[in-house]
Short mmCIF file of C-alpha atoms and ligand atoms in Angstrom, two decimals:
data_model
loop_
_atom_site.label_atom_id
_atom_site.label_comp_id
_atom_site.label_asym_id
_atom_site.label_seq_id
_atom_site.Cartn_x
_atom_site.Cartn_y
_atom_site.Cartn_z
CA UNK A 1 26.62 -28.68 -30.68
CA UNK A 2 28.52 -27.10 -27.78
CA UNK A 3 32.26 -27.79 -27.90
CA UNK A 4 34.10 -29.01 -24.79
CA UNK A 5 35.59 -25.64 -23.78
CA UNK A 6 33.66 -22.95 -25.59
CA UNK A 7 35.11 -20.21 -23.37
CA UNK A 8 38.78 -20.97 -24.01
CA UNK A 9 40.74 -17.73 -24.28
CA UNK A 10 38.25 -15.74 -22.19
CA UNK A 11 39.69 -15.01 -18.74
CA UNK A 12 37.72 -15.64 -15.57
CA UNK A 13 35.30 -18.33 -16.76
CA UNK A 14 35.07 -21.00 -14.07
CA UNK A 15 33.99 -24.58 -14.70
CA UNK A 16 31.73 -26.39 -12.23
CA UNK A 17 31.32 -23.35 -9.99
CA UNK A 18 29.04 -24.15 -7.01
CA UNK A 19 26.07 -21.82 -7.30
CA UNK A 20 24.85 -22.25 -3.72
CA UNK A 21 27.31 -19.53 -2.74
CA UNK A 22 25.81 -17.19 -5.33
CA UNK A 23 22.28 -17.74 -4.04
CA UNK A 24 20.90 -15.92 -1.02
CA UNK A 25 18.92 -19.07 -0.18
CA UNK A 26 22.21 -21.00 -0.09
CA UNK A 27 21.16 -23.93 -2.27
CA UNK A 28 21.84 -25.08 -5.80
CA UNK A 29 24.20 -27.31 -7.75
CA UNK A 30 27.08 -26.14 -9.94
CA UNK A 31 27.07 -24.04 -13.07
CA UNK A 32 28.69 -25.82 -15.98
CA UNK A 33 30.49 -22.49 -16.55
CA UNK A 34 30.30 -19.33 -14.48
CA UNK A 35 31.65 -15.81 -14.87
CA UNK A 36 31.28 -12.57 -12.99
CA UNK A 37 31.99 -9.48 -15.09
CA UNK A 38 31.64 -5.79 -14.37
CA UNK A 39 31.86 -4.10 -17.74
CA UNK A 40 29.99 -4.09 -21.00
CA UNK A 41 32.86 -5.30 -23.20
CA UNK A 42 33.51 -8.36 -21.02
CA UNK A 43 29.81 -9.15 -20.97
CA UNK A 44 29.58 -8.84 -24.76
CA UNK A 45 32.48 -11.26 -25.23
CA UNK A 46 30.66 -13.86 -23.13
CA UNK A 47 27.25 -13.27 -24.69
CA UNK A 48 28.63 -13.63 -28.22
CA UNK A 49 30.76 -16.68 -27.42
CA UNK A 50 27.78 -18.38 -25.75
CA UNK A 51 25.58 -17.62 -28.74
CA UNK A 52 28.17 -18.74 -31.30
CA UNK A 53 28.85 -21.97 -29.37
CA UNK A 54 25.20 -22.82 -28.81
CA UNK A 55 25.66 -22.63 -25.04
CA UNK A 56 22.59 -21.49 -23.07
CA UNK A 57 23.14 -18.31 -21.06
CA UNK A 58 21.52 -17.72 -17.68
CA UNK A 59 21.86 -14.39 -15.92
CA UNK A 60 22.10 -14.31 -12.17
CA UNK A 61 22.02 -11.19 -10.03
CA UNK A 62 22.31 -11.42 -6.26
CA UNK A 63 20.37 -14.68 -6.32
CA UNK A 64 17.66 -13.34 -4.00
CA UNK A 65 14.69 -14.41 -6.14
CA UNK A 66 16.10 -17.48 -7.83
CA UNK A 67 15.82 -21.08 -6.71
CA UNK A 68 18.76 -22.91 -8.27
CA UNK A 69 17.98 -26.60 -8.58
CA UNK A 70 20.19 -29.23 -6.99
CA UNK A 71 21.56 -30.62 -10.26
CA UNK A 72 22.99 -27.25 -11.24
CA UNK A 73 22.69 -25.21 -14.41
CA UNK A 74 23.73 -26.39 -17.84
CA UNK A 75 25.58 -23.79 -19.90
CA UNK A 76 27.00 -20.44 -18.84
CA UNK A 77 25.80 -18.52 -15.79
CA UNK A 78 26.83 -14.85 -15.70
CA UNK A 79 26.61 -12.35 -12.90
CA UNK A 80 26.81 -8.82 -14.27
CA UNK A 81 28.45 -6.92 -11.47
CA UNK A 82 28.66 -3.27 -12.54
CA UNK A 83 27.72 -1.65 -9.22
CA UNK A 84 28.13 1.94 -10.36
CA UNK A 85 25.93 4.74 -9.00
CA UNK A 86 25.87 8.24 -10.47
CA UNK A 87 23.42 11.05 -9.84
CA UNK A 88 22.79 14.21 -11.81
CA UNK A 89 19.89 16.45 -12.83
CA UNK A 90 17.13 14.51 -11.09
CA UNK A 91 18.25 11.15 -12.43
CA UNK A 92 20.28 8.37 -10.79
CA UNK A 93 21.97 5.88 -13.06
CA UNK A 94 22.68 2.47 -11.62
CA UNK A 95 24.86 -0.26 -13.08
CA UNK A 96 22.99 -3.51 -13.60
CA UNK A 97 24.80 -5.06 -10.65
CA UNK A 98 24.12 -2.24 -8.20
CA UNK A 99 22.24 -3.53 -5.16
CA UNK A 100 18.89 -1.79 -4.63
CA UNK A 101 19.34 -1.33 -0.84
CA UNK A 102 22.71 0.32 -1.54
CA UNK A 103 21.04 2.62 -4.08
CA UNK A 104 18.30 3.50 -1.57
CA UNK A 105 20.85 4.39 1.09
CA UNK A 106 23.05 6.38 -1.31
CA UNK A 107 20.01 8.33 -2.50
CA UNK A 108 18.96 9.02 1.10
CA UNK A 109 22.45 10.32 1.92
CA UNK A 110 22.30 12.70 -1.04
CA UNK A 111 18.73 13.84 -0.29
CA UNK A 112 17.20 12.23 -3.37
CA UNK A 113 13.67 10.87 -3.04
CA UNK A 114 12.05 8.17 -5.14
CA UNK A 115 13.86 4.90 -4.63
CA UNK A 116 13.31 4.48 -0.86
CA UNK A 117 11.48 1.21 -1.63
CA UNK A 118 14.81 -0.24 -2.81
CA UNK A 119 15.77 -0.86 0.82
CA UNK A 120 13.22 -3.69 0.81
CA UNK A 121 14.51 -5.38 -2.34
CA UNK A 122 17.75 -7.27 -1.60
CA UNK A 123 18.69 -7.74 -5.25
CA UNK A 124 20.42 -6.03 -8.14
CA UNK A 125 19.16 -3.22 -10.33
CA UNK A 126 19.20 -5.41 -13.48
CA UNK A 127 17.08 -8.16 -11.99
CA UNK A 128 14.78 -5.63 -10.33
CA UNK A 129 14.03 -4.09 -13.73
CA UNK A 130 13.52 -7.60 -15.15
CA UNK A 131 10.95 -8.40 -12.44
CA UNK A 132 9.58 -4.88 -11.81
CA UNK A 133 10.49 -5.30 -8.16
CA UNK A 134 8.63 -3.26 -5.62
CA UNK A 135 8.02 -2.95 -1.94
CA UNK A 136 5.50 -1.26 0.32
CA UNK A 137 3.56 0.60 -2.36
CA UNK A 138 6.24 1.56 -4.90
CA UNK A 139 7.92 -0.32 -7.72
CA UNK A 140 10.52 0.07 -10.46
CA UNK A 141 7.86 1.06 -13.00
CA UNK A 142 7.05 4.18 -10.95
CA UNK A 143 10.54 5.63 -11.24
CA UNK A 144 12.33 4.10 -14.22
CA UNK A 145 13.15 6.58 -16.97
CA UNK A 146 14.87 4.09 -19.26
CA UNK A 147 17.39 1.27 -19.27
CA UNK A 148 20.11 -0.06 -21.55
CA UNK A 149 19.87 -3.71 -22.50
CA UNK A 150 22.29 -5.98 -24.34
CA UNK A 151 20.67 -8.34 -26.83
CA UNK A 152 22.02 -11.84 -27.59
CA UNK A 153 23.85 -10.35 -30.63
CA UNK A 154 25.78 -8.00 -28.32
CA UNK A 155 23.97 -4.85 -29.47
CA UNK A 156 22.85 -2.43 -26.78
CA UNK A 157 19.60 -0.55 -27.06
CA UNK A 158 17.83 1.87 -24.77
CA UNK A 159 14.29 1.01 -23.73
CA UNK A 160 12.12 3.71 -22.20
CA UNK A 161 9.58 3.00 -19.47
CA UNK A 162 6.75 2.29 -21.93
CA UNK A 163 8.88 -0.13 -23.96
CA UNK A 164 9.54 -2.15 -20.78
CA UNK A 165 5.76 -2.84 -20.57
CA UNK A 166 5.81 -3.09 -16.81
CA UNK A 167 3.02 -4.78 -14.90
CA UNK A 168 2.87 -6.41 -11.48
CA UNK A 169 6.24 -8.24 -11.15
CA UNK A 170 6.45 -8.27 -14.94
CA UNK A 171 8.42 -6.56 -17.69
CA UNK A 172 9.05 -7.10 -21.40
CA UNK A 173 12.33 -8.79 -20.35
CA UNK A 174 10.17 -11.80 -19.50
CA UNK A 175 8.75 -12.15 -23.02
CA UNK A 176 9.49 -9.94 -26.05
CA UNK A 177 12.94 -8.93 -24.72
CA UNK A 178 13.75 -12.29 -23.11
CA UNK A 179 17.48 -13.01 -23.35
CA UNK A 180 18.43 -9.31 -23.09
CA UNK A 181 20.66 -8.27 -20.21
CA UNK A 182 19.87 -5.06 -18.36
CA UNK A 183 23.25 -3.39 -18.05
CA UNK A 184 22.20 -0.08 -16.54
CA UNK A 185 19.05 1.85 -15.71
CA UNK A 186 18.13 5.44 -15.03
CA UNK A 187 15.61 6.42 -12.35
CA UNK A 188 13.81 9.70 -11.71
CA UNK A 189 14.51 11.17 -8.28
CA UNK A 190 13.52 14.46 -6.66
CA UNK A 191 15.60 16.55 -4.29
CA UNK A 192 14.37 16.39 -0.71
CA UNK A 193 15.66 16.85 2.80
CA UNK A 194 18.20 14.05 3.38
CA UNK A 195 16.90 13.31 6.90
CA UNK A 196 13.33 12.93 5.59
CA UNK A 197 14.40 10.55 2.82
CA UNK A 198 16.40 8.52 5.33
CA UNK A 199 13.43 8.43 7.73
CA UNK A 200 11.15 7.04 5.01
CA UNK A 201 13.82 4.51 4.01
CA UNK A 202 14.19 3.40 7.64
CA UNK A 203 10.39 3.14 8.00
CA UNK A 204 10.24 0.74 5.07
CA UNK A 205 13.05 -1.31 6.58
CA UNK A 206 11.20 -1.38 9.92
CA UNK A 207 7.95 -2.54 8.29
CA UNK A 208 9.87 -5.20 6.43
CA UNK A 209 11.54 -6.53 9.56
CA UNK A 210 8.21 -6.56 11.39
CA UNK A 211 6.27 -8.42 8.73
CA UNK A 212 8.77 -10.72 6.96
CA UNK A 213 11.34 -13.29 8.05
CA UNK A 214 14.58 -11.37 8.54
CA UNK A 215 18.09 -12.63 9.18
CA UNK A 216 17.26 -16.09 7.84
CA UNK A 217 17.75 -17.30 4.28
CA UNK A 218 14.68 -16.96 2.07
CA UNK A 219 13.75 -16.19 -1.53
CA UNK A 220 11.36 -13.35 -0.81
CA UNK A 221 7.72 -13.82 -1.81
CA UNK A 222 7.27 -17.29 -3.30
CA UNK A 223 4.01 -16.53 -5.14
CA UNK A 224 2.59 -13.40 -6.70
CA UNK A 225 -0.46 -12.04 -4.94
CA UNK A 226 -3.61 -12.98 -6.86
CA UNK A 227 -5.89 -10.05 -7.78
CA UNK A 228 -7.54 -8.62 -4.67
CA UNK A 229 -5.94 -11.04 -2.25
CA UNK A 230 -2.63 -12.01 -0.69
CA UNK A 231 -0.88 -15.31 -1.34
CA UNK A 232 0.34 -15.39 2.26
CA UNK A 233 -3.21 -15.08 3.61
CA UNK A 234 -4.44 -17.94 1.42
CA UNK A 235 -1.56 -20.24 2.35
CA UNK A 236 -1.99 -19.42 6.03
CA UNK A 237 -5.74 -20.08 5.80
CA UNK A 238 -4.90 -23.57 4.53
CA UNK A 239 -3.06 -24.19 7.79
CA UNK A 240 0.33 -24.47 6.12
CA UNK A 241 2.23 -21.86 8.12
CA UNK A 242 5.23 -23.52 9.74
CA UNK A 243 4.99 -26.65 7.55
CA UNK A 244 8.40 -28.23 7.16
CA UNK A 245 9.78 -30.39 4.39
CA UNK A 246 13.38 -31.54 4.79
CA UNK A 247 15.37 -28.45 5.65
CA UNK A 248 12.84 -25.96 4.28
CA UNK A 249 9.87 -24.43 6.05
CA UNK A 250 6.89 -22.22 5.23
CA UNK A 251 7.80 -19.30 7.46
CA UNK A 252 5.96 -18.86 10.74
CA UNK A 253 6.15 -15.10 10.30
CA UNK A 254 4.75 -14.88 6.76
CA UNK A 255 3.27 -17.83 4.89
CA UNK A 256 4.37 -16.56 1.45
CA UNK A 257 8.02 -17.00 2.46
CA UNK A 258 9.92 -20.28 2.53
CA UNK A 259 12.98 -20.27 4.76
CA UNK A 260 16.07 -22.43 4.80
CA UNK A 261 16.06 -23.68 8.37
CA UNK A 262 18.51 -26.55 8.10
CA UNK A 263 20.51 -27.35 4.96
CA UNK A 264 17.46 -27.28 2.71
CA UNK A 265 17.67 -28.59 -0.83
CA UNK A 266 15.92 -27.09 -3.82
CA UNK A 267 13.80 -30.24 -3.92
CA UNK A 268 12.60 -29.49 -0.37
CA UNK A 269 11.54 -26.00 -1.47
CA UNK A 270 9.76 -27.25 -4.59
CA UNK A 271 7.79 -29.74 -2.52
CA UNK A 272 6.55 -26.98 -0.22
CA UNK A 273 5.78 -24.79 -3.24
CA UNK A 274 3.76 -27.63 -4.77
CA UNK A 275 1.87 -28.34 -1.57
CA UNK A 276 1.03 -24.68 -0.98
CA UNK A 277 -0.08 -24.23 -4.58
CA UNK A 278 -2.24 -27.35 -4.64
CA UNK A 279 -3.86 -26.75 -1.25
CA UNK A 280 -4.79 -23.16 -2.16
CA UNK A 281 -6.18 -24.35 -5.52
CA UNK A 282 -8.22 -27.08 -3.82
CA UNK A 283 -9.57 -24.92 -1.02
CA UNK A 284 -10.04 -21.54 -2.77
CA UNK A 285 -9.92 -22.34 -6.48
CA UNK A 286 -7.02 -19.90 -6.87
CA UNK A 287 -4.14 -20.88 -9.16
CA UNK A 288 -1.19 -19.17 -7.46
CA UNK A 289 1.53 -18.06 -9.86
CA UNK A 290 5.14 -18.41 -8.78
CA UNK A 291 7.08 -15.20 -8.24
CA UNK A 292 10.42 -16.92 -7.64
CA UNK A 293 12.49 -17.88 -10.65
CA UNK A 294 13.50 -21.55 -10.86
CA UNK A 295 16.60 -22.45 -12.88
CA UNK A 296 18.61 -25.58 -13.52
CA UNK A 297 18.11 -29.30 -13.40
CA UNK A 298 16.74 -31.43 -10.59
CA UNK A 299 19.01 -34.44 -10.97
CA UNK A 300 22.56 -34.42 -9.62
CA UNK A 301 24.06 -35.61 -12.86
CA UNK A 302 22.15 -33.22 -15.10
CA UNK A 303 25.11 -30.99 -15.95
CA UNK A 304 27.33 -33.98 -16.52
CA UNK A 305 29.85 -32.41 -14.17
CA UNK A 306 28.61 -33.41 -10.70
C1 FAD B 1 14.25 -11.46 2.17
C2 FAD B 1 13.80 -11.05 0.78
C3 FAD B 1 12.87 -10.04 0.64
C4 FAD B 1 12.44 -9.67 -0.64
N1 FAD B 1 11.53 -8.68 -0.75
C5 FAD B 1 11.14 -8.28 -1.98
C6 FAD B 1 10.19 -7.21 -2.14
O1 FAD B 1 9.74 -6.60 -1.17
N2 FAD B 1 9.84 -6.88 -3.40
C7 FAD B 1 10.32 -7.50 -4.50
O2 FAD B 1 9.97 -7.13 -5.62
N3 FAD B 1 11.21 -8.51 -4.38
C8 FAD B 1 11.62 -8.90 -3.15
N4 FAD B 1 12.51 -9.94 -3.04
C9 FAD B 1 12.94 -10.66 -4.24
C10 FAD B 1 14.19 -10.11 -4.90
O3 FAD B 1 15.01 -9.37 -4.01
C11 FAD B 1 13.87 -9.25 -6.13
O4 FAD B 1 13.12 -10.00 -7.05
C12 FAD B 1 15.14 -8.76 -6.81
O5 FAD B 1 14.81 -7.83 -7.83
C13 FAD B 1 15.96 -9.90 -7.42
O6 FAD B 1 17.26 -9.44 -7.62
P1 FAD B 1 18.48 -10.46 -7.75
O7 FAD B 1 19.64 -9.67 -8.23
O8 FAD B 1 18.68 -11.19 -6.49
O9 FAD B 1 17.93 -11.41 -8.88
P2 FAD B 1 18.20 -12.94 -9.14
O10 FAD B 1 17.42 -13.75 -8.17
O11 FAD B 1 19.66 -13.20 -9.20
O12 FAD B 1 17.57 -13.08 -10.60
C14 FAD B 1 16.19 -12.92 -10.79
C15 FAD B 1 15.87 -12.93 -12.29
O13 FAD B 1 16.47 -11.80 -12.90
C16 FAD B 1 17.23 -12.19 -14.03
N5 FAD B 1 18.36 -11.26 -14.14
C17 FAD B 1 19.38 -11.12 -13.27
N6 FAD B 1 20.20 -10.13 -13.67
C18 FAD B 1 19.68 -9.65 -14.82
C19 FAD B 1 20.07 -8.61 -15.73
N7 FAD B 1 21.15 -7.85 -15.51
N8 FAD B 1 19.31 -8.41 -16.83
C20 FAD B 1 18.19 -9.14 -17.06
N9 FAD B 1 17.78 -10.13 -16.25
C21 FAD B 1 18.51 -10.37 -15.13
C22 FAD B 1 17.67 -13.60 -13.72
O14 FAD B 1 17.99 -14.32 -14.90
C23 FAD B 1 16.44 -14.15 -13.01
O15 FAD B 1 15.49 -14.57 -13.98
C24 FAD B 1 12.96 -10.32 -1.77
C25 FAD B 1 13.91 -11.34 -1.62
C26 FAD B 1 14.34 -11.70 -0.35
C27 FAD B 1 15.36 -12.78 -0.20
#
């Protein structure tokens, strides 16, 4: 059974930290405990203490793909914030907390091609490996050499590309390596003219701004695209574009995005997700699979700390 303060003696662990401010969508209740750490030793101390105390551990990156429920998250939520970037011999190594757009811009500045797509993925390296993030025709699986992952027993092992078993928005971190934390990853890059890399990076950013809601809080694509089709097309064909529930709305610009138009709650988002899913199933017989990650508890009192 968890004890009342399992993280006593570890600096920087906050109780009842509001998670809305750690979510790009801006919603979510509190974490029972929360810590942001930037090095491997500090992460290991938390991972081991959580394991030994029977406290569930939830990793959070930049919160760009995660819907945090209104009742908050029981246990310990950790943001691994190593934002390091190093480049040598055709490989860039990113800390698990490095933001992908930052990596894309740094690579462009140095004339390194390969991770231009990162400009379209507003999340961390660690989570992007976890979800095999990709944008406009390229994805993590295309460029990852290997990554270092910390297991729940604190041991770090290196997984090469094949061991990550990447597929569309999938990696082994979602099943056989669930509970491992990606602490750094190495990506193959090729030298190129810096202006050309920057032009391609800017093109991706332009396409993104033209086709997706931009400058308004969202979670990215809500559903994975079903084989041979696009979730946004199916949702739009059901007439759901622009549908509002509470403070959330199926975006006018792209029906596979839900935007926070006015103090949305997670419950508002889930209702729109349910309606879109059910309508598409009814009309097209397609069982849309969620791409967003949902964490936490729906009820306000779930963590016992609200
Ligand atoms: C406007 C917008 C546009 C987007 N466009 C795209 C796009 O084009 N392509 C795309 O793929 N995604 C897109 N996304 C989704 C999102 O940016 C990616 O999924 C990104 O990789 C998530 O990173 P994050 O740090 O925000 O992850 P979070 O949302 O914080 O976490 C996502 C998952 O990763 C896990 N996780 C976090 N850190 C680690 C770690 N170090 N080790 C292991 N697991 C970890 C979490 O537990 C959670 O399950 C978009 C999102 C937004 C808001």
